[in-house]
Amino acid sequence: MASAAVAVALAAALVACGSEPPSTAAFDNSAPAPTANPETAAATKSALAAYAGYLAAARKAEAIPDPNYPELRKYLGDPLLTRVRTAIRDIKEHGAMRTGKLISDPRITAVSLDSVPATVSIQDCIDATGYAMVNAKTKKKVPGHAAGRYIATATASRYPDGRWLIDSGIAHKDQPC
């Protein structure tokens, strides 16, 4: 199995890594600020639901693995949708898949309802210690793919049809949480 290609696929899959520079912000463990504005509260709720749906759909798609898993389109918008599909396709082509449990603890860091499109920024502490890349046939762990706890950031955008989709995301694996 070509470990380098699978490493690239892993890096781009869940909470897809991008080429953007790493964030220097530490994970905010405090409770999210209460939202006084009902529109902000609704946006926050919708963005978090889209984010949770994204993570669940990506886990399912990586376990099969199926880059065209229909649930991905329900929660993801481009360019993240294309990056996640490409990563899952790479995993599949190299005979790998993902198994186990991924733990997420997202927080809203910003809500911008006046921007076009409206956006909600999310910061997460991903615990991937129980989430493994394995050979699809043998179910043995792929060497060099140990994961730990790290910060991830994502942006949910409100699309013209009213849906909130996650359209960008970065895993900051160099920043533990």
Tab-separated table of N, CA and C in Angstrom:
chain	number	residue	atom	x	y	z
A	1	MET	N	0.844	-1.175	0.000
A	1	MET	CA	0.000	0.000	0.000
A	1	MET	C	0.885	1.232	0.000
A	2	ALA	N	0.550	2.198	-0.766
A	2	ALA	CA	1.333	3.427	-0.869
A	2	ALA	C	0.994	4.334	0.307
A	3	SER	N	1.829	4.281	1.329
A	3	SER	CA	1.558	5.020	2.555
A	3	SER	C	1.506	6.519	2.345
A	4	ALA	N	2.342	7.064	1.475
A	4	ALA	CA	2.353	8.511	1.257
A	4	ALA	C	1.017	8.982	0.710
A	5	ALA	N	0.463	8.262	-0.237
A	5	ALA	CA	-0.809	8.669	-0.815
A	5	ALA	C	-1.931	8.545	0.199
A	6	VAL	N	-1.897	7.501	1.017
A	6	VAL	CA	-2.923	7.335	2.028
A	6	VAL	C	-2.788	8.423	3.083
A	7	ALA	N	-1.566	8.827	3.395
A	7	ALA	CA	-1.363	9.917	4.350
A	7	ALA	C	-1.992	11.196	3.833
A	8	VAL	N	-1.843	11.459	2.556
A	8	VAL	CA	-2.463	12.633	1.959
A	8	VAL	C	-3.971	12.518	2.066
A	9	ALA	N	-4.505	11.341	1.786
A	9	ALA	CA	-5.941	11.135	1.851
A	9	ALA	C	-6.451	11.332	3.274
A	10	LEU	N	-5.747	10.799	4.248
A	10	LEU	CA	-6.150	10.946	5.634
A	10	LEU	C	-6.145	12.408	6.029
A	11	ALA	N	-5.121	13.114	5.620
A	11	ALA	CA	-5.009	14.519	5.995
A	11	ALA	C	-6.153	15.336	5.431
A	12	ALA	N	-6.676	14.948	4.285
A	12	ALA	CA	-7.732	15.730	3.656
A	12	ALA	C	-9.124	15.260	4.020
A	13	ALA	N	-9.257	14.114	4.627
A	13	ALA	CA	-10.594	13.548	4.848
A	13	ALA	C	-11.339	14.275	5.952
A	14	LEU	N	-11.467	13.690	7.121
A	14	LEU	CA	-12.254	14.316	8.162
A	14	LEU	C	-11.686	15.654	8.553
A	15	VAL	N	-12.540	16.617	8.553
A	15	VAL	CA	-12.207	18.005	8.817
A	15	VAL	C	-11.059	18.397	7.911
A	16	ALA	N	-11.228	18.126	6.673
A	16	ALA	CA	-10.246	18.172	5.601
A	16	ALA	C	-9.176	19.232	5.793
A	17	CYS	N	-7.949	18.767	5.766
A	17	CYS	CA	-6.813	19.670	5.865
A	17	CYS	C	-6.704	20.468	4.584
A	18	GLY	N	-6.331	21.686	4.706
A	18	GLY	CA	-6.117	22.522	3.539
A	18	GLY	C	-4.684	22.975	3.476
A	19	SER	N	-4.424	23.849	2.555
A	19	SER	CA	-3.066	24.356	2.412
A	19	SER	C	-2.898	25.675	3.150
A	20	GLU	N	-3.914	26.035	3.935
A	20	GLU	CA	-3.832	27.275	4.680
A	20	GLU	C	-2.866	27.110	5.849
A	21	PRO	N	-2.249	28.209	6.293
A	21	PRO	CA	-1.306	28.107	7.405
A	21	PRO	C	-2.020	27.715	8.687
A	22	PRO	N	-1.302	27.031	9.594
A	22	PRO	CA	-1.925	26.613	10.840
A	22	PRO	C	-2.336	27.806	11.684
A	23	SER	N	-3.416	27.639	12.420
A	23	SER	CA	-3.901	28.674	13.312
A	23	SER	C	-3.018	28.705	14.560
A	24	THR	N	-2.933	29.848	15.180
A	24	THR	CA	-2.151	29.941	16.408
A	24	THR	C	-3.057	30.006	17.633
A	25	ALA	N	-4.359	29.971	17.426
A	25	ALA	CA	-5.300	30.056	18.538
A	25	ALA	C	-5.398	28.711	19.252
A	26	ALA	N	-5.462	28.764	20.565
A	26	ALA	CA	-5.648	27.553	21.356
A	26	ALA	C	-7.133	27.207	21.367
A	27	PHE	N	-7.441	25.956	21.653
A	27	PHE	CA	-8.828	25.527	21.713
A	27	PHE	C	-9.514	26.211	22.879
A	28	ASP	N	-10.695	26.754	22.628
A	28	ASP	CA	-11.471	27.436	23.645
A	28	ASP	C	-12.371	26.424	24.337
A	29	ASN	N	-12.014	26.057	25.575
A	29	ASN	CA	-12.786	25.066	26.329
A	29	ASN	C	-13.988	25.660	27.038
A	30	SER	N	-14.163	26.969	26.971
A	30	SER	CA	-15.272	27.589	27.672
A	30	SER	C	-16.584	27.285	26.965
A	31	ALA	N	-17.652	27.435	27.688
A	31	ALA	CA	-18.983	27.206	27.111
A	31	ALA	C	-19.264	28.278	26.064
A	32	PRO	N	-20.022	27.939	25.031
A	32	PRO	CA	-20.349	28.932	24.019
A	32	PRO	C	-21.129	30.092	24.634
A	33	ALA	N	-20.901	31.283	24.110
A	33	ALA	CA	-21.596	32.460	24.614
A	33	ALA	C	-23.087	32.344	24.301
A	34	PRO	N	-23.934	32.735	25.242
A	34	PRO	CA	-25.367	32.677	24.962
A	34	PRO	C	-25.717	33.662	23.842
A	35	THR	N	-26.678	33.300	23.029
A	35	THR	CA	-27.072	34.169	21.933
A	35	THR	C	-28.400	34.817	22.269
A	36	ALA	N	-28.405	36.142	22.318
A	36	ALA	CA	-29.608	36.882	22.644
A	36	ALA	C	-30.510	37.001	21.413
A	37	ASN	N	-29.919	37.040	20.256
A	37	ASN	CA	-30.645	37.234	19.009
A	37	ASN	C	-31.170	35.894	18.498
A	38	PRO	N	-32.476	35.761	18.276
A	38	PRO	CA	-33.038	34.491	17.792
A	38	PRO	C	-32.469	34.067	16.432
A	39	GLU	N	-32.171	35.023	15.556
A	39	GLU	CA	-31.596	34.686	14.250
A	39	GLU	C	-30.194	34.096	14.413
A	40	THR	N	-29.423	34.647	15.333
A	40	THR	CA	-28.087	34.124	15.610
A	40	THR	C	-28.180	32.732	16.234
A	41	ALA	N	-29.127	32.564	17.144
A	41	ALA	CA	-29.310	31.253	17.777
A	41	ALA	C	-29.699	30.207	16.733
A	42	ALA	N	-30.577	30.560	15.807
A	42	ALA	CA	-30.995	29.622	14.762
A	42	ALA	C	-29.827	29.287	13.834
A	43	ALA	N	-29.020	30.286	13.480
A	43	ALA	CA	-27.857	30.054	12.618
A	43	ALA	C	-26.858	29.137	13.309
A	44	THR	N	-26.630	29.379	14.593
A	44	THR	CA	-25.706	28.557	15.376
A	44	THR	C	-26.183	27.106	15.411
A	45	LYS	N	-27.459	26.918	15.685
A	45	LYS	CA	-28.026	25.569	15.749
A	45	LYS	C	-27.915	24.864	14.392
A	46	SER	N	-28.243	25.564	13.325
A	46	SER	CA	-28.174	24.981	11.981
A	46	SER	C	-26.745	24.643	11.580
A	47	ALA	N	-25.803	25.528	11.909
A	47	ALA	CA	-24.398	25.289	11.565
A	47	ALA	C	-23.850	24.079	12.324
A	48	LEU	N	-24.173	23.976	13.605
A	48	LEU	CA	-23.705	22.826	14.386
A	48	LEU	C	-24.337	21.528	13.897
A	49	ALA	N	-25.589	21.581	13.474
A	49	ALA	CA	-26.242	20.385	12.923
A	49	ALA	C	-25.568	19.969	11.615
A	50	ALA	N	-25.239	20.944	10.769
A	50	ALA	CA	-24.538	20.638	9.516
A	50	ALA	C	-23.160	20.050	9.798
A	51	TYR	N	-22.472	20.588	10.789
A	51	TYR	CA	-21.140	20.099	11.138
A	51	TYR	C	-21.201	18.661	11.662
A	52	ALA	N	-22.154	18.393	12.555
A	52	ALA	CA	-22.307	17.032	13.083
A	52	ALA	C	-22.687	16.071	11.958
A	53	GLY	N	-23.545	16.514	11.058
A	53	GLY	CA	-23.929	15.686	9.918
A	53	GLY	C	-22.752	15.403	9.006
A	54	TYR	N	-21.925	16.413	8.794
A	54	TYR	CA	-20.703	16.255	7.988
A	54	TYR	C	-19.794	15.194	8.585
A	55	LEU	N	-19.526	15.292	9.873
A	55	LEU	CA	-18.631	14.323	10.501
A	55	LEU	C	-19.211	12.910	10.421
A	56	ALA	N	-20.507	12.766	10.680
A	56	ALA	CA	-21.141	11.446	10.628
A	56	ALA	C	-21.107	10.885	9.202
A	57	ALA	N	-21.432	11.716	8.219
A	57	ALA	CA	-21.432	11.255	6.821
A	57	ALA	C	-20.020	10.892	6.372
A	58	ALA	N	-19.037	11.690	6.757
A	58	ALA	CA	-17.645	11.404	6.373
A	58	ALA	C	-17.175	10.090	7.006
A	59	ARG	N	-17.530	9.859	8.282
A	59	ARG	CA	-17.146	8.593	8.928
A	59	ARG	C	-17.757	7.412	8.185
A	60	LYS	N	-19.030	7.519	7.833
A	60	LYS	CA	-19.694	6.430	7.109
A	60	LYS	C	-19.061	6.222	5.738
A	61	ALA	N	-18.804	7.318	5.032
A	61	ALA	CA	-18.218	7.224	3.688
A	61	ALA	C	-16.819	6.630	3.741
A	62	GLU	N	-16.040	6.960	4.759
A	62	GLU	CA	-14.687	6.416	4.894
A	62	GLU	C	-14.701	4.947	5.300
A	63	ALA	N	-15.744	4.503	5.991
A	63	ALA	CA	-15.831	3.110	6.427
A	63	ALA	C	-16.190	2.170	5.280
A	64	ILE	N	-16.829	2.683	4.243
A	64	ILE	CA	-17.267	1.812	3.147
A	64	ILE	C	-16.110	1.449	2.223
A	65	PRO	N	-15.208	2.186	1.752
A	65	PRO	CA	-15.215	3.628	1.517
A	65	PRO	C	-15.929	3.967	0.203
A	66	ASP	N	-16.676	5.084	0.216
A	66	ASP	CA	-17.441	5.505	-0.955
A	66	ASP	C	-17.376	7.023	-1.101
A	67	PRO	N	-16.591	7.518	-2.076
A	67	PRO	CA	-16.482	8.963	-2.256
A	67	PRO	C	-17.778	9.615	-2.725
A	68	ASN	N	-18.717	8.835	-3.236
A	68	ASN	CA	-19.994	9.380	-3.690
A	68	ASN	C	-21.131	9.104	-2.713
A	69	TYR	N	-20.788	8.823	-1.481
A	69	TYR	CA	-21.783	8.568	-0.456
A	69	TYR	C	-22.772	9.741	-0.443
A	70	PRO	N	-24.072	9.483	-0.638
A	70	PRO	CA	-25.052	10.561	-0.837
A	70	PRO	C	-25.168	11.556	0.318
A	71	GLU	N	-24.942	11.121	1.539
A	71	GLU	CA	-25.079	12.021	2.687
A	71	GLU	C	-24.043	13.147	2.676
A	72	LEU	N	-22.920	12.954	2.006
A	72	LEU	CA	-21.898	14.002	1.961
A	72	LEU	C	-22.471	15.291	1.379
A	73	ARG	N	-23.219	15.177	0.289
A	73	ARG	CA	-23.790	16.345	-0.381
A	73	ARG	C	-24.833	17.055	0.494
A	74	LYS	N	-25.416	16.326	1.405
A	74	LYS	CA	-26.431	16.901	2.290
A	74	LYS	C	-25.826	17.897	3.280
A	75	TYR	N	-24.548	17.704	3.637
A	75	TYR	CA	-23.923	18.527	4.675
A	75	TYR	C	-22.735	19.350	4.200
A	76	LEU	N	-22.211	19.037	3.030
A	76	LEU	CA	-20.994	19.698	2.540
A	76	LEU	C	-21.249	20.492	1.277
A	77	GLY	N	-20.558	21.628	1.174
A	77	GLY	CA	-20.539	22.430	-0.035
A	77	GLY	C	-19.106	22.529	-0.528
A	78	ASP	N	-18.941	22.970	-1.744
A	78	ASP	CA	-17.591	23.123	-2.291
A	78	ASP	C	-16.945	24.395	-1.774
A	79	PRO	N	-15.638	24.360	-1.579
A	79	PRO	CA	-14.687	23.383	-2.093
A	79	PRO	C	-14.463	22.163	-1.191
A	80	LEU	N	-15.007	22.173	0.025
A	80	LEU	CA	-14.752	21.059	0.943
A	80	LEU	C	-15.335	19.746	0.438
A	81	LEU	N	-16.500	19.766	-0.174
A	81	LEU	CA	-17.101	18.539	-0.685
A	81	LEU	C	-16.157	17.843	-1.660
A	82	THR	N	-15.584	18.577	-2.569
A	82	THR	CA	-14.659	17.987	-3.546
A	82	THR	C	-13.417	17.445	-2.861
A	83	ARG	N	-12.871	18.178	-1.894
A	83	ARG	CA	-11.666	17.708	-1.190
A	83	ARG	C	-11.937	16.426	-0.417
A	84	VAL	N	-13.085	16.351	0.249
A	84	VAL	CA	-13.420	15.151	1.022
A	84	VAL	C	-13.624	13.965	0.086
A	85	ARG	N	-14.335	14.179	-1.010
A	85	ARG	CA	-14.545	13.085	-1.975
A	85	ARG	C	-13.220	12.604	-2.563
A	86	THR	N	-12.340	13.516	-2.884
A	86	THR	CA	-11.030	13.141	-3.428
A	86	THR	C	-10.243	12.333	-2.409
A	87	ALA	N	-10.278	12.749	-1.160
A	87	ALA	CA	-9.560	12.033	-0.103
A	87	ALA	C	-10.110	10.623	0.078
A	88	ILE	N	-11.426	10.482	0.069
A	88	ILE	CA	-12.029	9.159	0.235
A	88	ILE	C	-11.727	8.286	-0.980
A	89	ARG	N	-11.721	8.882	-2.151
A	89	ARG	CA	-11.364	8.134	-3.377
A	89	ARG	C	-9.921	7.623	-3.266
A	90	ASP	N	-9.013	8.458	-2.760
A	90	ASP	CA	-7.616	8.041	-2.587
A	90	ASP	C	-7.509	6.894	-1.579
A	91	ILE	N	-8.250	6.992	-0.487
A	91	ILE	CA	-8.245	5.924	0.513
A	91	ILE	C	-8.695	4.621	-0.138
A	92	LYS	N	-9.792	4.682	-0.877
A	92	LYS	CA	-10.344	3.499	-1.528
A	92	LYS	C	-9.365	2.907	-2.538
A	93	GLU	N	-8.761	3.766	-3.367
A	93	GLU	CA	-7.821	3.292	-4.395
A	93	GLU	C	-6.599	2.621	-3.800
A	94	HIS	N	-6.270	2.963	-2.553
A	94	HIS	CA	-5.106	2.359	-1.900
A	94	HIS	C	-5.497	1.212	-0.977
A	95	GLY	N	-6.743	0.745	-1.102
A	95	GLY	CA	-7.168	-0.431	-0.353
A	95	GLY	C	-7.336	-0.204	1.136
A	96	ALA	N	-7.637	1.014	1.525
A	96	ALA	CA	-7.782	1.316	2.947
A	96	ALA	C	-9.222	1.722	3.253
A	97	MET	N	-9.485	1.851	4.526
A	97	MET	CA	-10.770	2.329	5.031
A	97	MET	C	-10.545	2.820	6.456
A	98	ARG	N	-11.539	3.476	7.031
A	98	ARG	CA	-11.425	3.965	8.407
A	98	ARG	C	-12.409	3.208	9.290
A	99	THR	N	-11.988	2.911	10.501
A	99	THR	CA	-12.852	2.248	11.471
A	99	THR	C	-12.683	2.901	12.829
A	100	GLY	N	-13.631	2.658	13.699
A	100	GLY	CA	-13.517	3.139	15.062
A	100	GLY	C	-14.377	4.347	15.345
A	101	LYS	N	-14.021	5.022	16.411
A	101	LYS	CA	-14.817	6.129	16.921
A	101	LYS	C	-14.030	7.433	16.850
A	102	LEU	N	-14.701	8.461	16.383
A	102	LEU	CA	-14.149	9.811	16.320
A	102	LEU	C	-14.991	10.675	17.249
A	103	ILE	N	-14.340	11.391	18.161
A	103	ILE	CA	-15.066	12.212	19.119
A	103	ILE	C	-14.867	13.672	18.769
A	104	SER	N	-15.959	14.417	18.789
A	104	SER	CA	-15.966	15.820	18.402
A	104	SER	C	-16.531	16.664	19.537
A	105	ASP	N	-15.961	17.845	19.747
A	105	ASP	CA	-16.437	18.773	20.774
A	105	ASP	C	-16.430	20.190	20.191
A	106	PRO	N	-17.375	20.488	19.268
A	106	PRO	CA	-17.334	21.774	18.563
A	106	PRO	C	-17.838	22.953	19.391
A	107	ARG	N	-17.319	24.136	19.054
A	107	ARG	CA	-17.723	25.406	19.654
A	107	ARG	C	-17.883	26.421	18.522
A	108	ILE	N	-18.847	27.305	18.647
A	108	ILE	CA	-19.006	28.395	17.696
A	108	ILE	C	-18.046	29.507	18.109
A	109	THR	N	-17.269	30.006	17.145
A	109	THR	CA	-16.328	31.083	17.447
A	109	THR	C	-16.745	32.419	16.840
A	110	ALA	N	-17.595	32.397	15.809
A	110	ALA	CA	-18.061	33.643	15.201
A	110	ALA	C	-19.317	33.372	14.385
A	111	VAL	N	-20.186	34.370	14.364
A	111	VAL	CA	-21.389	34.317	13.540
A	111	VAL	C	-21.440	35.633	12.766
A	112	SER	N	-21.536	35.510	11.448
A	112	SER	CA	-21.586	36.699	10.595
A	112	SER	C	-22.805	36.601	9.683
A	113	LEU	N	-23.915	37.131	10.157
A	113	LEU	CA	-25.154	37.045	9.384
A	113	LEU	C	-25.268	38.158	8.344
A	114	ASP	N	-24.440	39.193	8.457
A	114	ASP	CA	-24.472	40.305	7.500
A	114	ASP	C	-23.594	40.054	6.284
A	115	SER	N	-22.736	39.041	6.340
A	115	SER	CA	-21.862	38.748	5.193
A	115	SER	C	-22.667	38.012	4.122
A	116	VAL	N	-22.136	38.013	2.914
A	116	VAL	CA	-22.788	37.289	1.809
A	116	VAL	C	-21.810	36.251	1.296
A	117	PRO	N	-22.029	34.973	1.544
A	117	PRO	CA	-23.152	34.434	2.308
A	117	PRO	C	-22.928	34.597	3.807
A	118	ALA	N	-23.991	34.418	4.565
A	118	ALA	CA	-23.870	34.412	6.019
A	118	ALA	C	-23.011	33.214	6.411
A	119	THR	N	-22.179	33.383	7.444
A	119	THR	CA	-21.276	32.304	7.855
A	119	THR	C	-21.275	32.126	9.370
A	120	VAL	N	-20.923	30.920	9.762
A	120	VAL	CA	-20.704	30.591	11.167
A	120	VAL	C	-19.366	29.857	11.227
A	121	SER	N	-18.471	30.331	12.089
A	121	SER	CA	-17.160	29.698	12.261
A	121	SER	C	-17.217	28.733	13.439
A	122	ILE	N	-16.613	27.567	13.232
A	122	ILE	CA	-16.646	26.500	14.225
A	122	ILE	C	-15.210	26.088	14.548
A	123	GLN	N	-14.948	25.897	15.833
A	123	GLN	CA	-13.672	25.340	16.271
A	123	GLN	C	-13.998	24.061	17.031
A	124	ASP	N	-13.210	23.020	16.774
A	124	ASP	CA	-13.500	21.720	17.357
A	124	ASP	C	-12.235	21.129	17.951
A	125	CYS	N	-12.423	20.306	18.967
A	125	CYS	CA	-11.343	19.469	19.469
A	125	CYS	C	-11.697	18.056	19.026
A	126	ILE	N	-10.986	17.563	18.032
A	126	ILE	CA	-11.218	16.234	17.486
A	126	ILE	C	-10.347	15.232	18.249
A	127	ASP	N	-10.975	14.173	18.730
A	127	ASP	CA	-10.235	13.087	19.367
A	127	ASP	C	-10.314	11.889	18.425
A	128	ALA	N	-9.228	11.660	17.701
A	128	ALA	CA	-9.165	10.570	16.726
A	128	ALA	C	-8.329	9.403	17.240
A	129	THR	N	-8.099	9.345	18.557
A	129	THR	CA	-7.267	8.265	19.096
A	129	THR	C	-7.896	6.895	18.879
A	130	GLY	N	-9.224	6.825	18.774
A	130	GLY	CA	-9.903	5.550	18.550
A	130	GLY	C	-10.384	5.377	17.125
A	131	TYR	N	-9.840	6.178	16.215
A	131	TYR	CA	-10.279	6.161	14.818
A	131	TYR	C	-9.082	5.761	13.967
A	132	ALA	N	-9.140	4.584	13.360
A	132	ALA	CA	-7.950	4.035	12.700
A	132	ALA	C	-8.132	3.867	11.200
A	133	MET	N	-7.039	4.058	10.477
A	133	MET	CA	-6.980	3.715	9.059
A	133	MET	C	-6.486	2.282	9.006
A	134	VAL	N	-7.257	1.430	8.313
A	134	VAL	CA	-6.905	0.011	8.222
A	134	VAL	C	-6.927	-0.443	6.773
A	135	ASN	N	-6.222	-1.543	6.516
A	135	ASN	CA	-6.276	-2.188	5.215
A	135	ASN	C	-7.680	-2.778	5.085
A	136	ALA	N	-8.369	-2.480	3.988
A	136	ALA	CA	-9.758	-2.911	3.819
A	136	ALA	C	-9.912	-4.429	3.815
A	137	LYS	N	-8.912	-5.162	3.349
A	137	LYS	CA	-9.017	-6.624	3.286
A	137	LYS	C	-8.604	-7.290	4.591
A	138	THR	N	-7.463	-6.879	5.138
A	138	THR	CA	-6.929	-7.548	6.322
A	138	THR	C	-7.407	-6.932	7.637
A	139	LYS	N	-7.900	-5.718	7.586
A	139	LYS	CA	-8.340	-4.939	8.755
A	139	LYS	C	-7.185	-4.612	9.701
A	140	LYS	N	-5.941	-4.778	9.218
A	140	LYS	CA	-4.774	-4.395	10.021
A	140	LYS	C	-4.534	-2.901	9.867
A	141	LYS	N	-4.094	-2.270	10.968
A	141	LYS	CA	-3.832	-0.833	10.938
A	141	LYS	C	-2.756	-0.509	9.913
A	142	VAL	N	-2.956	0.603	9.236
A	142	VAL	CA	-1.967	1.089	8.271
A	142	VAL	C	-0.888	1.811	9.075
A	143	PRO	N	0.379	1.395	8.940
A	143	PRO	CA	1.459	2.037	9.694
A	143	PRO	C	1.565	3.531	9.371
A	144	GLY	N	1.910	4.306	10.382
A	144	GLY	CA	2.144	5.731	10.179
A	144	GLY	C	0.885	6.582	10.193
A	145	HIS	N	-0.231	6.008	10.643
A	145	HIS	CA	-1.472	6.774	10.642
A	145	HIS	C	-2.075	6.912	12.032
A	146	ALA	N	-1.233	7.005	13.022
A	146	ALA	CA	-1.737	7.228	14.369
A	146	ALA	C	-2.273	8.648	14.458
A	147	ALA	N	-3.389	8.806	15.083
A	147	ALA	CA	-3.980	10.127	15.249
A	147	ALA	C	-4.222	10.368	16.726
A	148	GLY	N	-4.257	11.605	17.095
A	148	GLY	CA	-4.479	11.954	18.490
A	148	GLY	C	-5.621	12.934	18.619
A	149	ARG	N	-5.433	13.885	19.510
A	149	ARG	CA	-6.410	14.955	19.716
A	149	ARG	C	-5.824	16.219	19.110
A	150	TYR	N	-6.629	16.919	18.309
A	150	TYR	CA	-6.136	18.115	17.648
A	150	TYR	C	-7.275	19.094	17.379
A	151	ILE	N	-6.906	20.333	17.168
A	151	ILE	CA	-7.868	21.383	16.848
A	151	ILE	C	-8.229	21.300	15.371
A	152	ALA	N	-9.497	21.529	15.096
A	152	ALA	CA	-9.982	21.627	13.727
A	152	ALA	C	-10.889	22.850	13.642
A	153	THR	N	-10.867	23.504	12.497
A	153	THR	CA	-11.749	24.639	12.282
A	153	THR	C	-12.557	24.403	11.017
A	154	ALA	N	-13.759	24.964	10.989
A	154	ALA	CA	-14.632	24.806	9.828
A	154	ALA	C	-15.510	26.044	9.701
A	155	THR	N	-16.030	26.232	8.508
A	155	THR	CA	-16.970	27.321	8.262
A	155	THR	C	-18.238	26.751	7.648
A	156	ALA	N	-19.365	27.142	8.220
A	156	ALA	CA	-20.669	26.818	7.649
A	156	ALA	C	-21.173	28.072	6.949
A	157	SER	N	-21.697	27.895	5.750
A	157	SER	CA	-22.250	29.017	4.992
A	157	SER	C	-23.711	28.746	4.684
A	158	ARG	N	-24.517	29.827	4.707
A	158	ARG	CA	-25.931	29.684	4.350
A	158	ARG	C	-26.052	29.857	2.842
A	159	TYR	N	-26.555	28.817	2.191
A	159	TYR	CA	-26.695	28.816	0.732
A	159	TYR	C	-28.009	29.492	0.340
A	160	PRO	N	-28.141	29.911	-0.915
A	160	PRO	CA	-29.351	30.622	-1.352
A	160	PRO	C	-30.657	29.875	-1.071
A	161	ASP	N	-30.608	28.543	-1.030
A	161	ASP	CA	-31.822	27.772	-0.740
A	161	ASP	C	-32.126	27.682	0.758
A	162	GLY	N	-31.310	28.360	1.585
A	162	GLY	CA	-31.530	28.403	3.026
A	162	GLY	C	-30.771	27.364	3.823
A	163	ARG	N	-30.178	26.367	3.135
A	163	ARG	CA	-29.419	25.331	3.847
A	163	ARG	C	-28.083	25.883	4.339
A	164	TRP	N	-27.657	25.369	5.486
A	164	TRP	CA	-26.326	25.643	6.000
A	164	TRP	C	-25.455	24.445	5.642
A	165	LEU	N	-24.349	24.677	4.942
A	165	LEU	CA	-23.423	23.617	4.547
A	165	LEU	C	-22.025	23.966	5.013
A	166	ILE	N	-21.261	22.954	5.365
A	166	ILE	CA	-19.860	23.147	5.726
A	166	ILE	C	-19.088	23.194	4.409
A	167	ASP	N	-18.446	24.337	4.133
A	167	ASP	CA	-17.761	24.466	2.845
A	167	ASP	C	-16.262	24.692	2.963
A	168	SER	N	-15.766	24.807	4.177
A	168	SER	CA	-14.307	24.835	4.360
A	168	SER	C	-13.987	24.237	5.718
A	169	GLY	N	-12.805	23.657	5.815
A	169	GLY	CA	-12.380	23.043	7.055
A	169	GLY	C	-10.901	22.713	7.024
A	170	ILE	N	-10.284	22.833	8.171
A	170	ILE	CA	-8.855	22.552	8.281
A	170	ILE	C	-8.586	21.802	9.582
A	171	ALA	N	-7.816	20.745	9.503
A	171	ALA	CA	-7.355	20.038	10.701
A	171	ALA	C	-5.986	20.602	11.066
A	172	HIS	N	-5.865	21.087	12.265
A	172	HIS	CA	-4.595	21.644	12.752
A	172	HIS	C	-3.933	20.562	13.616
A	173	LYS	N	-3.423	19.532	12.966
A	173	LYS	CA	-2.889	18.375	13.681
A	173	LYS	C	-1.642	18.707	14.491
A	174	ASP	N	-1.048	19.850	14.205
A	174	ASP	CA	0.115	20.296	14.971
A	174	ASP	C	-0.293	21.014	16.259
A	175	GLN	N	-1.601	21.133	16.495
A	175	GLN	CA	-2.098	21.833	17.679
A	175	GLN	C	-2.996	20.914	18.503
A	176	PRO	N	-2.434	20.285	19.524
A	176	PRO	CA	-3.237	19.383	20.347
A	176	PRO	C	-4.269	20.170	21.180
A	177	CYS	N	-5.306	19.480	21.577
A	177	CYS	CA	-6.315	20.116	22.447
A	177	CYS	C	-6.672	19.178	23.583
